[in-house]
Short mmCIF file of C-alpha atoms in Angstrom, two decimals:
data_model
loop_
_atom_site.label_atom_id
_atom_site.label_comp_id
_atom_site.label_asym_id
_atom_site.label_seq_id
_atom_site.Cartn_x
_atom_site.Cartn_y
_atom_site.Cartn_z
CA PRO A 1 -0.29 -0.20 -0.09
CA PHE A 2 0.99 3.51 -0.68
CA GLU A 3 0.06 7.21 -0.09
CA PHE A 4 -0.22 10.42 -1.15
CA ASP A 5 -0.96 13.06 0.90
CA ILE A 6 -3.10 16.25 -1.58
CA THR A 7 -4.11 18.04 0.34
CA ARG A 8 -2.03 21.04 -0.54
CA PHE A 9 -4.14 20.08 -4.02
CA LEU A 10 -7.58 20.72 -2.63
CA ASN A 11 -9.92 23.64 -3.32
CA PHE A 12 -11.01 25.25 0.17
CA SER A 13 -12.96 27.84 -1.43
CA GLY A 14 -16.28 25.95 0.47
CA THR A 15 -18.17 26.04 -2.67
CA ALA A 16 -16.10 24.47 -5.09
CA GLU A 17 -16.41 20.74 -5.80
CA GLN A 18 -13.27 18.12 -5.65
CA GLU A 19 -12.42 15.83 -8.05
CA VAL A 20 -9.85 12.97 -7.69
CA VAL A 21 -8.15 11.28 -10.74
CA VAL A 22 -6.63 8.01 -10.28
CA ARG A 23 -4.95 7.32 -13.17
CA VAL A 24 -2.18 4.36 -13.81
CA TYR A 25 -0.12 3.93 -17.52
CA ASP A 26 0.23 0.49 -17.83
CA PRO A 27 1.79 -0.83 -20.78
CA THR A 28 1.08 -4.71 -20.61
CA ASP A 29 3.52 -5.75 -22.78
CA ASP A 30 6.25 -3.47 -22.93
CA GLY A 31 8.31 -1.04 -20.15
CA ILE A 32 10.95 -2.83 -17.39
CA GLN A 33 7.30 -4.15 -15.03
CA PRO A 34 7.74 -7.25 -13.75
CA ARG A 35 5.00 -8.94 -15.48
CA GLY A 36 5.06 -13.34 -15.13
CA LYS A 37 3.26 -15.70 -17.37
CA GLN A 38 1.86 -12.50 -19.03
CA CYS A 39 5.55 -12.12 -20.49
CA GLY A 40 5.96 -14.32 -23.76
CA ASP A 41 9.51 -15.21 -22.46
CA PRO A 42 9.77 -13.81 -18.73
CA PHE A 43 13.43 -13.72 -18.71
CA THR A 44 13.67 -11.47 -21.54
CA SER A 45 11.52 -8.64 -22.50
CA LYS A 46 10.58 -9.14 -25.48
CA ARG A 47 6.51 -8.57 -26.18
CA VAL A 48 3.29 -10.27 -25.58
CA VAL A 49 3.16 -11.41 -29.19
CA GLU A 50 1.51 -15.19 -28.34
CA PRO A 51 -0.68 -15.48 -25.34
CA LEU A 52 1.55 -18.52 -25.10
CA GLY A 53 -1.40 -21.66 -22.95
CA MET A 54 -2.54 -18.42 -21.25
CA TRP A 55 -6.17 -17.95 -20.74
CA TYR A 56 -6.00 -15.14 -20.11
CA THR A 57 -6.26 -10.87 -20.73
CA PRO A 58 -2.92 -9.94 -19.67
CA ASN A 59 -2.96 -6.90 -17.49
CA SER A 60 -1.67 -5.27 -14.70
CA GLY A 61 -2.60 -1.78 -12.31
CA ILE A 62 -4.97 -0.59 -9.89
CA TRP A 63 -6.07 -3.69 -8.84
CA GLN A 64 -7.26 -3.13 -5.81
CA THR A 65 -9.74 -0.41 -3.77
CA VAL A 66 -8.98 3.73 -4.10
CA TRP A 67 -10.37 5.24 -1.55
CA LEU A 68 -10.02 9.33 -0.60
CA GLU A 69 -9.68 9.46 3.61
CA CYS A 70 -9.22 13.25 5.62
CA VAL A 71 -6.75 12.15 8.46
CA PRO A 72 -6.05 14.92 11.10
CA LYS A 73 -3.10 16.86 10.95
CA GLU A 74 -1.58 16.10 14.40
CA ALA A 75 -1.49 12.52 14.38
CA TYR A 76 -3.51 9.63 12.53
CA ILE A 77 -3.31 5.74 12.74
CA GLN A 78 -2.08 4.72 9.60
CA ARG A 79 -2.41 1.14 9.97
CA ILE A 80 -2.94 -1.91 12.44
CA ARG A 81 -2.02 -5.65 12.80
CA VAL A 82 -3.77 -7.59 14.14
CA ILE A 83 -2.73 -11.26 15.34
CA PRO A 84 -5.52 -13.62 17.29
CA ASN A 85 -3.89 -16.25 19.82
CA VAL A 86 -6.74 -19.07 20.46
CA ASP A 87 -4.60 -20.34 22.90
CA ALA A 88 -4.54 -17.40 25.15
CA ASN A 89 -7.56 -15.96 24.24
CA THR A 90 -6.27 -12.80 23.22
CA VAL A 91 -6.21 -10.29 20.66
CA THR A 92 -3.02 -8.34 20.12
CA VAL A 93 -2.92 -4.70 17.73
CA MET A 94 0.14 -3.89 16.84
CA ALA A 95 -0.72 -0.07 14.92
CA SER A 96 1.81 2.15 13.23
CA VAL A 97 0.85 6.06 14.69
CA ARG A 98 1.99 8.70 11.86
CA GLN A 99 2.43 11.48 13.65
CA GLU A 100 3.09 15.61 13.24
CA VAL A 101 5.28 16.45 16.25
CA PHE A 102 5.85 13.09 18.46
CA ARG A 103 4.14 13.54 21.42
CA ARG A 104 5.27 10.29 23.99
CA ASN A 105 1.64 10.95 25.12
CA HIS A 106 -0.87 9.46 22.46
CA GLY A 107 -2.70 6.56 23.18
CA LEU A 108 -4.36 3.72 21.93
CA PHE A 109 -7.61 2.18 22.83
CA VAL A 110 -8.68 -1.06 21.71
CA LYS A 111 -12.60 -2.77 21.29
CA VAL A 112 -13.12 -6.60 20.24
CA LEU A 113 -16.53 -6.95 19.61
CA CYS A 114 -18.62 -9.88 19.03
CA GLU A 115 -22.02 -9.02 17.33
CA GLY A 116 -21.81 -5.60 18.63
CA GLU A 117 -21.50 -7.09 22.24
CA LEU A 118 -18.09 -5.82 23.44
CA VAL A 119 -16.44 -9.23 24.50
CA GLY A 120 -12.79 -7.40 25.27
CA PHE A 121 -11.03 -4.01 25.58
CA ALA A 122 -7.39 -2.67 26.57
CA SER A 123 -5.44 0.21 26.00
CA GLY A 124 -1.61 1.30 26.15
CA SER A 125 0.95 3.65 24.24
CA THR A 126 0.70 4.17 20.57
CA HIS A 127 4.64 3.00 21.00
CA HIS A 128 3.69 -0.86 22.37
CA GLN A 129 1.35 -3.40 21.25
CA VAL A 130 -1.79 -3.92 22.81
CA GLU A 131 -2.72 -7.48 24.23
CA ILE A 132 -7.17 -7.96 24.63
CA SER A 133 -8.11 -10.44 26.52
CA LEU A 134 -11.62 -11.87 25.70
CA ASN A 135 -13.89 -11.67 28.73
CA GLU A 136 -13.78 -15.12 30.98
CA GLY A 137 -17.74 -15.11 30.15
CA HIS A 138 -17.29 -14.63 26.34
CA LYS A 139 -17.57 -18.20 24.85
CA THR A 140 -14.91 -17.70 21.46
CA ARG A 141 -16.14 -18.64 18.03
CA LEU A 142 -13.25 -19.58 16.39
CA TRP A 143 -13.22 -19.27 13.03
CA THR A 144 -13.92 -22.20 10.26
CA PRO A 145 -14.20 -22.26 6.00
CA GLU A 146 -17.46 -23.94 7.71
CA SER A 147 -18.68 -21.21 9.78
CA PRO A 148 -17.04 -17.95 9.12
CA PHE A 149 -17.31 -15.65 11.97
CA LEU A 150 -15.21 -12.13 12.35
CA TYR A 151 -15.20 -10.47 15.48
CA ASP A 152 -15.56 -6.37 14.72
CA VAL A 153 -11.92 -4.59 16.29
CA GLU A 154 -12.36 -0.91 16.52
CA VAL A 155 -8.68 1.28 17.88
CA TYR A 156 -8.76 4.84 18.74
CA LEU A 157 -6.02 7.12 19.41
CA HIS A 158 -5.97 9.73 22.41
CA ASP A 159 -4.22 12.08 22.51
CA SER A 160 -2.89 10.68 25.81
CA ILE A 161 -2.23 7.64 26.93
CA ILE A 162 -4.94 7.31 30.09
CA PRO A 163 -8.44 8.96 27.58
CA LYS A 164 -10.69 11.38 29.67
CA LYS A 165 -13.59 11.17 28.01
CA SER A 166 -14.01 7.15 25.71
CA ASN A 167 -15.56 9.69 22.66
CA ASP A 168 -12.37 12.30 23.32
CA HIS A 169 -9.98 10.49 20.47
CA VAL A 170 -8.37 12.08 18.05
CA ASP A 171 -8.89 9.26 14.78
CA MET A 172 -10.89 5.52 14.73
CA VAL A 173 -9.99 2.98 12.73
CA ARG A 174 -12.39 -0.07 12.21
CA SER A 175 -11.48 -3.35 10.82
CA TYR A 176 -11.93 -7.27 12.39
CA THR A 177 -10.51 -10.34 13.22
CA ALA A 178 -10.65 -13.88 12.40
CA MET A 179 -10.63 -16.08 16.22
CA ARG A 180 -8.27 -19.11 14.54
CA LYS A 181 -5.21 -20.95 14.38
CA VAL A 182 -2.63 -22.50 11.59
CA SER A 183 -0.30 -25.50 13.10
CA VAL A 184 1.53 -28.56 12.45
CA GLY A 185 1.42 -31.26 14.51
CA THR A 186 0.77 -35.32 13.98
CA ASP A 187 -2.15 -36.22 12.74
CA VAL A 188 -4.54 -39.67 14.40
CA ASN A 189 -3.06 -42.17 11.31
#
């Protein structure tokens, strides 16, 4: 992922409509970009003249969602990583926070919800991961292909490690996670 700050290109007159155009030049069969199976000979820069066994139209370019997001100038959550631990019944959140001016006192508050019900929360510094223990009374719902259940995760950035009010936050990000475990072991045979 990548991002661009387009603030200086916006019109702040209050009456003007904003238009952002995202454009990609995609020569597909020419240039230095990796092409894999889309290339006649992946070890040279020969142009694609014949598909050579490929049954799809070669393409590259924008292949994920593009969106605009207004973020606070002072600080905002740039990205998060959510790691479930089925054995410990915890969820760990690591947040990357972008700050205009470095401040030690920004804090994170993280909620884990199951169908809208709060099942765990914790807070901590932006400089450390936050581990959330799921409530003891909550029966953990494991993710399986037959039942692909997802927990909602809300991460709040506060301008102090101990927020004075729960709704007094600088930024907030919503995400999700699944309680699942992948391991290697001996089978029953």
